[in-house]
Coordinates of C-alpha atoms in Angstrom, one line a residue:
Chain A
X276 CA 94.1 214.7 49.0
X277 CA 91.1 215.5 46.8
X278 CA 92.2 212.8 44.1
X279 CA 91.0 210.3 47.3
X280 CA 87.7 210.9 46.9
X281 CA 86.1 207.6 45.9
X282 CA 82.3 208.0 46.3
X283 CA 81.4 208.4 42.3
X284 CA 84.0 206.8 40.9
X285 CA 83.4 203.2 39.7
X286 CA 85.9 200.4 40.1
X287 CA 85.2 197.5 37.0
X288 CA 84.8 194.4 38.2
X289 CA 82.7 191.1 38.0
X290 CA 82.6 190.2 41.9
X291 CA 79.0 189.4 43.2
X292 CA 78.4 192.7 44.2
X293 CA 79.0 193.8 40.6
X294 CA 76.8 191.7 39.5
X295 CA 73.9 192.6 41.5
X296 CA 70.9 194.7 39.9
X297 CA 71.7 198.3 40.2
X298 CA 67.9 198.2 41.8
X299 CA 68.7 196.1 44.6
X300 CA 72.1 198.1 45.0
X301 CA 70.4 200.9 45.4
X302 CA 67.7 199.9 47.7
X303 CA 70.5 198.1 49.4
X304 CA 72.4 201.4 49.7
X305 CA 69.6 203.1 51.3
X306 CA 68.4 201.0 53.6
X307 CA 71.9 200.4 54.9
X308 CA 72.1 204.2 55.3
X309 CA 69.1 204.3 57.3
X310 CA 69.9 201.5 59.4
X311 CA 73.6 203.1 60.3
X312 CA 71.8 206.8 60.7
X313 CA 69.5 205.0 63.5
X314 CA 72.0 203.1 65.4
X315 CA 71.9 203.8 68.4
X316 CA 74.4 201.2 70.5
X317 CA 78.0 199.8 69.9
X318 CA 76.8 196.5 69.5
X319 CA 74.3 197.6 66.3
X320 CA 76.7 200.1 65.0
X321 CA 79.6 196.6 65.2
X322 CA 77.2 194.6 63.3
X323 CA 76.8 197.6 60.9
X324 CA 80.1 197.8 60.2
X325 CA 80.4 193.6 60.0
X326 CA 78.1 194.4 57.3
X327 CA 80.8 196.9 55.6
X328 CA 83.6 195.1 56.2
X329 CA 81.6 192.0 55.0
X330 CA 80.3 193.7 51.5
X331 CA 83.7 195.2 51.1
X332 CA 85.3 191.5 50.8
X333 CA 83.0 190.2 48.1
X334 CA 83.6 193.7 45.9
X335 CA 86.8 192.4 45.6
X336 CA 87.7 196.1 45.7
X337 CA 91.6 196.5 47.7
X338 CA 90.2 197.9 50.9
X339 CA 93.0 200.2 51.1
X340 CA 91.0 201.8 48.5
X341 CA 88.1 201.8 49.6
X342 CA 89.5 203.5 53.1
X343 CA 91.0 205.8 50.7
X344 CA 87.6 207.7 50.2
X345 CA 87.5 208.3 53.8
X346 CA 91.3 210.5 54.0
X347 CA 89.5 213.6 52.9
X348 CA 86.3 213.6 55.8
X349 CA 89.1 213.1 58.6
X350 CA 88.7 216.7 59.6
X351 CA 85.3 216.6 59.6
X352 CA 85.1 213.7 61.4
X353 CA 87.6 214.8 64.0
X354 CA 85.8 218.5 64.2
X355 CA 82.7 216.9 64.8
X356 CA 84.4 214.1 67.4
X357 CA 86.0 216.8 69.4
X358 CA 82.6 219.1 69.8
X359 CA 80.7 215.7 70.7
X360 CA 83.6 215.2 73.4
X361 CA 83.9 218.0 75.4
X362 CA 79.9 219.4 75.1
X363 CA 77.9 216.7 76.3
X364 CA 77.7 217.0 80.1
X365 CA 77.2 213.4 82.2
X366 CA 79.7 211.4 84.4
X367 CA 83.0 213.2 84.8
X368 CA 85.7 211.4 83.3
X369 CA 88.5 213.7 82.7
X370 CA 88.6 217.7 83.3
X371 CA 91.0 220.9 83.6
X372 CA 89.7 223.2 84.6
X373 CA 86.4 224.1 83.2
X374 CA 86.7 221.6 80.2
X375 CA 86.1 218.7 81.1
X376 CA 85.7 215.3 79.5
X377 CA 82.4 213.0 80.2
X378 CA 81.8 209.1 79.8
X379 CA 78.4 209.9 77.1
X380 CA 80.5 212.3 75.8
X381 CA 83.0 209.7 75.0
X382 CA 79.8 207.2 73.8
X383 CA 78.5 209.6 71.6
X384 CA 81.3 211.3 69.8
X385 CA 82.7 207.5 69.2
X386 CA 79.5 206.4 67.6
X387 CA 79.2 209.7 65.6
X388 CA 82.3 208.8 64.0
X389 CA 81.6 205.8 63.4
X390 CA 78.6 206.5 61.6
X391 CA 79.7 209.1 59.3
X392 CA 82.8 206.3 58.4
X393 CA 80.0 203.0 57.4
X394 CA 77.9 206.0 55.9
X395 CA 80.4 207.1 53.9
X396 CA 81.6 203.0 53.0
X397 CA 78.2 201.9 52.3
X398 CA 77.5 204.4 50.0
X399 CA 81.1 204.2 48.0
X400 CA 80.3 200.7 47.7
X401 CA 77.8 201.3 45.9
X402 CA 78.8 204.1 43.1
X403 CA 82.4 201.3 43.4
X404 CA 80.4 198.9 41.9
X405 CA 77.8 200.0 39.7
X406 CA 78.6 202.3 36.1
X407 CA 77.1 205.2 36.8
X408 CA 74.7 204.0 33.5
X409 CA 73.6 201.7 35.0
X410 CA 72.7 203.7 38.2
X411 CA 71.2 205.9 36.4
X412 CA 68.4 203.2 34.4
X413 CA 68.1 201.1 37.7
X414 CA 67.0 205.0 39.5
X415 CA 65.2 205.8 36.9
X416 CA 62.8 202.3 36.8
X417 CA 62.7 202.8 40.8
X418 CA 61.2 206.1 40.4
X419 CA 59.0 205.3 37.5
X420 CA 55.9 205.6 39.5
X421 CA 56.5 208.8 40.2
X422 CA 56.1 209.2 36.5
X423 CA 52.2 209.5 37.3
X424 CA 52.2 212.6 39.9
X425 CA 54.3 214.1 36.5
X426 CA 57.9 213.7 38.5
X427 CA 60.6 213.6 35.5
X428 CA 62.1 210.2 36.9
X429 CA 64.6 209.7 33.9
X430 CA 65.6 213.4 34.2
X431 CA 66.0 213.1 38.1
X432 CA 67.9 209.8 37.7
X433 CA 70.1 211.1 34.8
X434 CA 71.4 214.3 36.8
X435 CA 71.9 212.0 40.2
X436 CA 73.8 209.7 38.2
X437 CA 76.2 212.4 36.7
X438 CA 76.5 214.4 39.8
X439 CA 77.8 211.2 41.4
X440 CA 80.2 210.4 38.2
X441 CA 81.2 214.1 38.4
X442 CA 82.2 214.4 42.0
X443 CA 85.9 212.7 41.2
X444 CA 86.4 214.1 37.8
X445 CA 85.4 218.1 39.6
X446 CA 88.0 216.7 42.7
X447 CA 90.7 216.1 39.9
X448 CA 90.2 219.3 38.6
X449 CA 90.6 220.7 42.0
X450 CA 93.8 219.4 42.2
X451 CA 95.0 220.4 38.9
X452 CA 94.2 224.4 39.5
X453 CA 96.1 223.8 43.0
X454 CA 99.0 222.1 41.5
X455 CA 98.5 225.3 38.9
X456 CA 98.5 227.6 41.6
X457 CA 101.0 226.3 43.7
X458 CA 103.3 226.4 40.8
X459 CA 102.6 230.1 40.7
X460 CA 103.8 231.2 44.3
X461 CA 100.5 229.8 46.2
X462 CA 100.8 228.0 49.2
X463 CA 97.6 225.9 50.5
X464 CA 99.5 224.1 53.4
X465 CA 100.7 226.9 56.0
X466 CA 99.9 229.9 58.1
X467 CA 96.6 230.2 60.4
X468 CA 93.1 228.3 59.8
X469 CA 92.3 231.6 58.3
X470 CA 94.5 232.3 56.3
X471 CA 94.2 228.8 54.9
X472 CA 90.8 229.1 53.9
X473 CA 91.8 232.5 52.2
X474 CA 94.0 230.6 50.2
X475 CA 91.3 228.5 49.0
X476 CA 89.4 231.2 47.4
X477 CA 90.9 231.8 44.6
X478 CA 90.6 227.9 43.3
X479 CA 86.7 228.6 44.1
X480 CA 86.0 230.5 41.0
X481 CA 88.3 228.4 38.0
X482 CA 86.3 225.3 39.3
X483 CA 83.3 227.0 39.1
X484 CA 84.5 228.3 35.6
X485 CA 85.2 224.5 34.3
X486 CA 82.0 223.3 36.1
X487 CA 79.9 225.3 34.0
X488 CA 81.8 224.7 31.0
X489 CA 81.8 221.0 31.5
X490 CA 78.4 221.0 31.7
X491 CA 77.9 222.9 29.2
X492 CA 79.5 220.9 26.7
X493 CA 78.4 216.9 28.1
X494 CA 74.7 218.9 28.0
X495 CA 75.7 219.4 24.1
X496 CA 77.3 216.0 23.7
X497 CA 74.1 214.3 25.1
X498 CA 72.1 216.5 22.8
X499 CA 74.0 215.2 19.7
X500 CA 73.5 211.6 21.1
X501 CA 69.2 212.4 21.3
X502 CA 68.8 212.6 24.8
X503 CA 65.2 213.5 25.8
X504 CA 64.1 211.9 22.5
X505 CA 61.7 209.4 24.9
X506 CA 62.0 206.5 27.0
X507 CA 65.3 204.6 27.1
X508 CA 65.9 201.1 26.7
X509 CA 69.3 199.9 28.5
X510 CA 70.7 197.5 26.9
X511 CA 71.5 195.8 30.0
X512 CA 68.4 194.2 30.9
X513 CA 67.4 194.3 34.7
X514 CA 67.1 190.9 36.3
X515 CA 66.2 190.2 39.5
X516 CA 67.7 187.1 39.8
X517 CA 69.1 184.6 42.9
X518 CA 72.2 186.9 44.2
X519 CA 69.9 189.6 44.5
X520 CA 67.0 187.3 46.4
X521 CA 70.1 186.1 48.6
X522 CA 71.4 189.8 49.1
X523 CA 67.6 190.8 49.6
X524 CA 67.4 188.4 52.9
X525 CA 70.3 189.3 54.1
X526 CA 69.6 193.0 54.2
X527 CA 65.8 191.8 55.5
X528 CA 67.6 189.8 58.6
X529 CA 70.4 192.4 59.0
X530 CA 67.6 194.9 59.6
X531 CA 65.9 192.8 62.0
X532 CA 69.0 191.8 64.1
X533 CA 69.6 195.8 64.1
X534 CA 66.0 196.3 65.0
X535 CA 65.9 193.6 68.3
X536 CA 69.4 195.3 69.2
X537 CA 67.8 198.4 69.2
X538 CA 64.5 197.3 71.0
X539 CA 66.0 195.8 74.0
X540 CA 68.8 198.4 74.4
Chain B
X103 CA 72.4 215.7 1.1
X104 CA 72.7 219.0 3.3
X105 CA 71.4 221.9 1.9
X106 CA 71.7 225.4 4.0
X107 CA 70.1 228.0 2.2
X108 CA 70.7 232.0 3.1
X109 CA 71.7 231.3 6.7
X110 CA 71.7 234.1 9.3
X111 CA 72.6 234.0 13.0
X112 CA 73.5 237.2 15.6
X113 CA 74.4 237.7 18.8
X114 CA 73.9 241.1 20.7
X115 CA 73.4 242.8 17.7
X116 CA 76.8 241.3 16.1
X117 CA 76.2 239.1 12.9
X118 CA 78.0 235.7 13.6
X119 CA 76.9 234.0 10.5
X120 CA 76.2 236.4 7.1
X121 CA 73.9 234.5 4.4
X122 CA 75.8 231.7 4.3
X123 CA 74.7 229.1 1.5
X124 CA 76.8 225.5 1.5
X125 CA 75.6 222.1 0.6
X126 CA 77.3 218.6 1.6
X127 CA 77.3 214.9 0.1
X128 CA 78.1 212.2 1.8
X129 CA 80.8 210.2 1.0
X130 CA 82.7 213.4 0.9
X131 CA 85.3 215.4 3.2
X132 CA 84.9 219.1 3.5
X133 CA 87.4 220.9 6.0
X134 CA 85.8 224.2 7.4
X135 CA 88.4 226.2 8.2
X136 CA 88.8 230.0 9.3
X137 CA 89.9 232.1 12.7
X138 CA 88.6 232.0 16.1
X139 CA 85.3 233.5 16.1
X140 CA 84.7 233.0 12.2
X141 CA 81.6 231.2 12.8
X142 CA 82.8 227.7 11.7
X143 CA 80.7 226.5 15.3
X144 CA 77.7 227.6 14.9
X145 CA 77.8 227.0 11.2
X146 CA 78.2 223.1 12.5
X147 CA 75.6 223.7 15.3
X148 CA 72.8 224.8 12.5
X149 CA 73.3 221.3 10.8
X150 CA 73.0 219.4 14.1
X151 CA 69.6 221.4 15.3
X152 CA 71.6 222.5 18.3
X153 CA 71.1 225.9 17.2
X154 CA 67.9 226.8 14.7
X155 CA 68.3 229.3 11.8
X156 CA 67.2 232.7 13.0
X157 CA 66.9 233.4 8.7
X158 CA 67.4 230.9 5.8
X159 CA 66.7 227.4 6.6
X160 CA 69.4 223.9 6.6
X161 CA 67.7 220.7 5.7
X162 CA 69.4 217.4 6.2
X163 CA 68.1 214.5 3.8
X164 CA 65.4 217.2 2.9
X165 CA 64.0 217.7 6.8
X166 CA 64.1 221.3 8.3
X167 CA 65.9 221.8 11.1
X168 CA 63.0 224.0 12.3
X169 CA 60.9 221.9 12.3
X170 CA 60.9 220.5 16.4
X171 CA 59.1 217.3 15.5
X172 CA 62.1 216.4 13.4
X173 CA 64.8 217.1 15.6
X174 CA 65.9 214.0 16.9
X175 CA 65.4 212.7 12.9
X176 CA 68.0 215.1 12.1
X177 CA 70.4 214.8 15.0
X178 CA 70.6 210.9 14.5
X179 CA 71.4 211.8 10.8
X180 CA 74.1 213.9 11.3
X181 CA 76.5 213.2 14.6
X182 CA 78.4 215.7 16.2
X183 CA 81.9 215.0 17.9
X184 CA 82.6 217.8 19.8
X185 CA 86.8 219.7 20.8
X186 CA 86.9 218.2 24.3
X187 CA 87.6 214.7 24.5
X188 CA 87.2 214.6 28.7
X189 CA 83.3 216.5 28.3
X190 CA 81.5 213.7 26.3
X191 CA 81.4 211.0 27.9
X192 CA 78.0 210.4 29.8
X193 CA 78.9 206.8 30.8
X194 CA 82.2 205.9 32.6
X195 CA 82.5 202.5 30.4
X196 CA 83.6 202.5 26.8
X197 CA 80.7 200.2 25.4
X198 CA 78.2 201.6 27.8
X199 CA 79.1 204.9 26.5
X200 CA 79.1 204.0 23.0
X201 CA 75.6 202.6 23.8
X202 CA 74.1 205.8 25.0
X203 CA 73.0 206.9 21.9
X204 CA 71.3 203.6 21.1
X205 CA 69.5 203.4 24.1
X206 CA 68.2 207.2 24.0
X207 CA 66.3 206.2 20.7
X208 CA 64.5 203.4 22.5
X209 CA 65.9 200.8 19.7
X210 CA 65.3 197.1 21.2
X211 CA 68.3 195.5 23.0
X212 CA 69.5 193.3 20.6
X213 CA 70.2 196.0 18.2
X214 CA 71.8 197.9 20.9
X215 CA 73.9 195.2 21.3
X216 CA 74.7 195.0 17.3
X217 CA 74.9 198.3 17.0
X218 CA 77.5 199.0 19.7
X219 CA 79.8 195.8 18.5
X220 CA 79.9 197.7 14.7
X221 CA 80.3 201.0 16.0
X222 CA 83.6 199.8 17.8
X223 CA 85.3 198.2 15.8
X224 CA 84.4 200.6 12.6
X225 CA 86.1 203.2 15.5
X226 CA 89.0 200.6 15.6
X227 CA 88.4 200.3 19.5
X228 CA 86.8 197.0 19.9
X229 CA 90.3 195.9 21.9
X230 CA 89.3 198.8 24.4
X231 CA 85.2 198.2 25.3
X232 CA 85.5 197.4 28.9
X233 CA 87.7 199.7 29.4
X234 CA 87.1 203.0 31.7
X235 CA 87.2 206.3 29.9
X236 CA 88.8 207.4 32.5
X237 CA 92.0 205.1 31.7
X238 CA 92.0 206.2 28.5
X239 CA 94.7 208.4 26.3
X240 CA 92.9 211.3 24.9
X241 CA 93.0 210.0 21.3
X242 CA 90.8 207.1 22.5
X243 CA 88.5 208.7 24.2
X244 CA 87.8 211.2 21.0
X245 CA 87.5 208.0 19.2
X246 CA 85.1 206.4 21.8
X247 CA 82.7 209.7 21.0
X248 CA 83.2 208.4 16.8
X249 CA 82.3 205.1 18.4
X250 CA 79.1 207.0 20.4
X251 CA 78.0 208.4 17.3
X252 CA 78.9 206.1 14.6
X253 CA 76.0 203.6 17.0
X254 CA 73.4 206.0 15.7
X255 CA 74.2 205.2 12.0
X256 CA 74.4 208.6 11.0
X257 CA 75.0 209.5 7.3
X258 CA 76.9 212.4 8.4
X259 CA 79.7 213.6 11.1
X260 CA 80.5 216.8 12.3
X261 CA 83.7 217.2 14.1
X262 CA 84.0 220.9 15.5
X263 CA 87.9 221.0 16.1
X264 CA 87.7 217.3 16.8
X265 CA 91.4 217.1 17.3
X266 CA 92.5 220.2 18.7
X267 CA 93.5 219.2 22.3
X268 CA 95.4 216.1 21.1
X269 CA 98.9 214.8 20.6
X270 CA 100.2 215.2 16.9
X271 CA 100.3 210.8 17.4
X272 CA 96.4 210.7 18.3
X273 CA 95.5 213.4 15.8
X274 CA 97.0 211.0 13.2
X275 CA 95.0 208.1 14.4
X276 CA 91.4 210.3 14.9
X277 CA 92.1 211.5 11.0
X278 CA 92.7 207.7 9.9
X279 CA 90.0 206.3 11.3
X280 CA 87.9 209.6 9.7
X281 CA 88.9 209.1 6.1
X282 CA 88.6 205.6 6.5
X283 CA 84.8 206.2 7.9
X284 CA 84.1 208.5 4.5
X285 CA 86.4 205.8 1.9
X286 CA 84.2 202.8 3.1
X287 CA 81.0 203.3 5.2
X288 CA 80.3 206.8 3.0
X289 CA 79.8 208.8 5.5
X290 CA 79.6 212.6 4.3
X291 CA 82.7 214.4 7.0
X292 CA 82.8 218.4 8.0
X293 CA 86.5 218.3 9.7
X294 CA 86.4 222.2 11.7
X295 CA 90.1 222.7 12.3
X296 CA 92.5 225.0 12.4
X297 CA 95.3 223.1 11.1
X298 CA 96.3 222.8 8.0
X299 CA 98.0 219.7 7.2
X300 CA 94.5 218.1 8.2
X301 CA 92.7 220.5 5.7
X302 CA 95.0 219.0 2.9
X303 CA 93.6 215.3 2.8
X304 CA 89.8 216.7 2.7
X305 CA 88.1 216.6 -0.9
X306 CA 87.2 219.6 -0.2
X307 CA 88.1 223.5 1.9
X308 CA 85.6 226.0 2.6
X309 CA 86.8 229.0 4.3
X310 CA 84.6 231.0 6.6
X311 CA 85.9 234.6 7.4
X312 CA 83.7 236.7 10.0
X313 CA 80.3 234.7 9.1
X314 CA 80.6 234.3 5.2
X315 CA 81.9 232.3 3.2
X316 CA 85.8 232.9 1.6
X317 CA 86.2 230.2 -0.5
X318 CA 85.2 227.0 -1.3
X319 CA 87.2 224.4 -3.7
X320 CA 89.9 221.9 -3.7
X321 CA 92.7 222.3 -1.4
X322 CA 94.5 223.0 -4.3
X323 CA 92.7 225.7 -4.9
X324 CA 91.6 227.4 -2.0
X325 CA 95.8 227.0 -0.7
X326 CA 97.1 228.4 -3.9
X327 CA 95.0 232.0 -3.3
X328 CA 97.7 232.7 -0.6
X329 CA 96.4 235.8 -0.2
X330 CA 92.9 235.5 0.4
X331 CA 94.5 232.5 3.2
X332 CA 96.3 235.5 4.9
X333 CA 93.3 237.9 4.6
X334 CA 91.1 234.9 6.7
X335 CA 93.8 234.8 9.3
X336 CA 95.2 231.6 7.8
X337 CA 98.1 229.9 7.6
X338 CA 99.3 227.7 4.3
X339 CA 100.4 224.5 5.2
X340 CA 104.3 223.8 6.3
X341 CA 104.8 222.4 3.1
X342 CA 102.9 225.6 0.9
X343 CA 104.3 227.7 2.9
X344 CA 108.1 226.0 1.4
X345 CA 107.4 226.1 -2.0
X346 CA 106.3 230.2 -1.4
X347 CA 109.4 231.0 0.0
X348 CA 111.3 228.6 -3.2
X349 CA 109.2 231.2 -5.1
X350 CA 109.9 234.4 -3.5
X351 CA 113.3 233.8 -3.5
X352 CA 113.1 233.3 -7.9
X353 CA 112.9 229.5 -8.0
X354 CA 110.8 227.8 -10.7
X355 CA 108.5 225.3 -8.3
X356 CA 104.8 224.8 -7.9
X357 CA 102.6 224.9 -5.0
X358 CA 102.7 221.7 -3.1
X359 CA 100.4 221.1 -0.2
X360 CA 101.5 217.7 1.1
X361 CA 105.2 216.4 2.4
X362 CA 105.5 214.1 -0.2
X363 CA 104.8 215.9 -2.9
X364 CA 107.0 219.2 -1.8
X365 CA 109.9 216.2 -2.0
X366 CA 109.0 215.3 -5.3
X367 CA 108.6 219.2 -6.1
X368 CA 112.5 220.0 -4.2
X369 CA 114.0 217.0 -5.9
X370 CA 113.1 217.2 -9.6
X371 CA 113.9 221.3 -9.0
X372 CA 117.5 220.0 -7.4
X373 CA 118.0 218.1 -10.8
X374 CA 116.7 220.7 -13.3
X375 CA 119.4 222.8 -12.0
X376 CA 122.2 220.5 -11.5
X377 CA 121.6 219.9 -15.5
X378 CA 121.5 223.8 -15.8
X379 CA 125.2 223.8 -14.5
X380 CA 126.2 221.6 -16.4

């Protein structure tokens, strides 16, 4: 299940969303979280999710993979869909008792779901189609004005970047001590919710182990390779060029349309 | 040239490094060799300004590691490839990794772009720069960190058990494109390893035993004091350790180190004494 985790793991490819700047990507990325945080309405949150479906086409990325990522938030996504459902009083539409099931209650868990799910797309897109590199320089010359309030955006940018490439490879190794563990008498799958967290424990502390020791030694590798000598140069050059004007108006109109939904609803 | 003079190092009291004085060419391959714990990382460390001499002093190309303003001088002079071949990657893309390095010391694109094209194909991995790391077997991806430091130019390579969590096949192909890196770009290689066979093809074997040095000489050398190579917690290699036991057992045969010669050695000893029966 872990091994499903797609958000920081990048996908090569040479589709138009590839190809964008990692800038505009980014901005993208952010504003598109915004605009799905604030939706309010099924017809916003549709055109939001026109919008995934939509970006998810010209990545070229199989969409079967890029539903993949969202296999290990079901739980979540059903806990929080089943507290929205039966705690949110209004208009009776089912009940036993003293549960009971209401018509906003039906709204709202819906759209909360919803949400998390074209959060969650959105943001895989991006880290899908950008090397985490490259994330890392286009962060770093978005934050650069920070630079004068003495923020260290390179720094920031460089550990965003690797905590986002990290997340599969730590997932991975999640699996492996399982797999280790389970080889060794361990049993992750049965017995009460309890019980099943217990169980979880003890793959807790060899992550944490490896996590420190993996950092440990990429903090050495970099090192080696004279990182923090001063300002780097990617040799990709940044280019803000007509796919990214055309991707920049869309987002602009996008917001708009969600904004006038929004307004008269 | 690398010149570590009366080099000290503790931790907690416990000496990890005992007055140690080496010194390395380039164009030259010296195994460091010697148990876990012997020091043989740190001792690498000191020459990359990871870690500065608490006594003594190393100079690379005549700059002092202690000297912070030099540090980045020093480390783009001598690369380190490091045991773990998943760990050193900061880039998920074989040319963008191999560019990292590049781009930390602010050199113009073009060069970037120069530099990485060498680097990969002197690492024999040109075929593999769009590749993920990811994807890749763990023999390439310890030769996509030769390729990440080779695109620094360095004059000298560390490689601190380099091969030690690869296949006997990838092994092979890391110490290929090694000797080939010292025979025709000159690049002065310190191999730390623990085996043997890999100790043979180096010009040169220094053996570090609880912080200070054992010996230092020729393979031949160094392998034929078998039991100073015990004492260190050593192993000769499968073919020494052959002709010992031809020895032991009263046979008139020298110390071979590699395959080819112990053949040669087994062969002409086979027809010495097929002549002696007859």
């Amino acid at each position: 299940m872990l091994r499903d985790i797609t958000i920081g793991r990048y996908v090569p490819g040479n589709s138009a969303l590839h190809r964008l700047d990692p800038r505009t990507k980014l901005l993208g990325a952010l504003v598109y979280s915004a605009a799905v945080l604030s939706c309010s309405s099924f017809i916003s949150m549709s055109a939001a999710g026109a919008a995934a479906a939509a970006a998810a086409l010209i990545s070229k990325i199989p969409v079967s993979y890029i539903i993949k990522g969202l296999k290990p938030l079901r739980w979540f996504i059903l806990f929080t869909v089943i507290i929205n459902l039966f705690c949110i009083d209004g208009k009776i539409l089912w009940h036993l008792g003293a549960v009971h099931i209401t018509y906003e209650g039906v709204s709202a868990a819906a759209l909360l779901a919803l949400r998390f799910i074209f959060f969650v797309l959105g943001t895989s897109l991006l880290t899908l189609t950008t090397p985490p590199i490259a994330l890392t320089d286009g962060l770093a010359r978005l934050l650069r004005p920070l630079k004068a309030v003495k923020l260290p955006a390179d720094d920031i940018a460089m550990i965003i970047s690797i905590t986002l490439r990290f997340i599969p490879s730590f997932a991975d190794e999640a699996e492996r001590i399982m797999k280790a563990q389970k080889a060794r008498g361990a049993d992750f799958g049965s017995g009460s919710m309890i019980s099943r967290v217990r169980s979880i424990m003890p793959v807790t502390i060899p992550l944490f182990i490896s996590v420190f020791r993996r950092a440990d030694e990429l903090s050495l590798a970099m090192d080696a390779r004279c990182y923090g000598k001063g300002v780097r140069n990617p040799r990709k050059k940044f280019f803000f060029g007509r796919t990214d004007a055309y991707f920049s108006l869309i987002m602009i109109i996008f917001c708009g349309f969600l904004a006038i939904i929004e307004f008269f609803n | 040239m690398i010149e570590i003079n009366g080099l000290c190092r503790s931790y907690n009291n416990t000496e990890v490094l005992k007055n140690v004085t080496l010194s390395f060419e380039p164009g030259t391959l010296t195994a460091v060799l010697g148990r876990n714990g012997s020091g043989k990382s740190t001792l690498a460390r000191h020459i990359n300004a990871i870690l500065l001499p608490q006594r003594g002093y190393v100079r690379v190309d005549r700059l002092d590691t202690s000297d912070d303003s030099l540090v980045y001088d020093i480390r783009e002079r001598v690369g380190m490839v490091f045991q773990n071949p998943e760990s050193q990657a900061a880039a998920s893309i074989v040319e963008d990794d191999t560019a990292f390095a590049p781009e930390n010391l602010g050199l113009d694109t073009d060069e970037i772009i120069k530099r990485v094209d060498t680097a990969l194909r002197d690492a024999g991995i040109e075929h593999l720069r769009k590749k993920p790391i990811s994807a890749l077997s763990g023999g390439q991806k310890q030769l996509t960190a030769v390729a990440g430091i080779l695109a620094m130019r360095p004059g000298y390579m560390i490689f601190d058990e380099g091969t030690s969590m690869l296949d006997p096949e990838s092994r092979k192909r890391v110490m290929d494109c090694v000797i080939r890196l010292k025979n025709e770009l000159g690049i002065g290689i310190i191999w730390i390893t623990h085996y043997m066979e890999e100790a043979i093809a180096a010009d040169r074997v220094i053996i570090i035993d609880r912080g200070a040095i054992k010996a230092d000489g020729t393979p031949e050398d160094v392998f034929s004091d078998t039991e100073l190579i015990a004492d260190s917690g050593l192993e000769l290699p499968p073919s020494a350790r052959l002709c010992m036991r031809l020895i032991k057992e009263g046979f008139d045969i020298p110390l071979a180190l590699t395959a080819e010669d112990c053949a040669k050695e087994i062969h002409q000893l086979a027809q010495r004494l097929t002549e002696e029966k007859r």
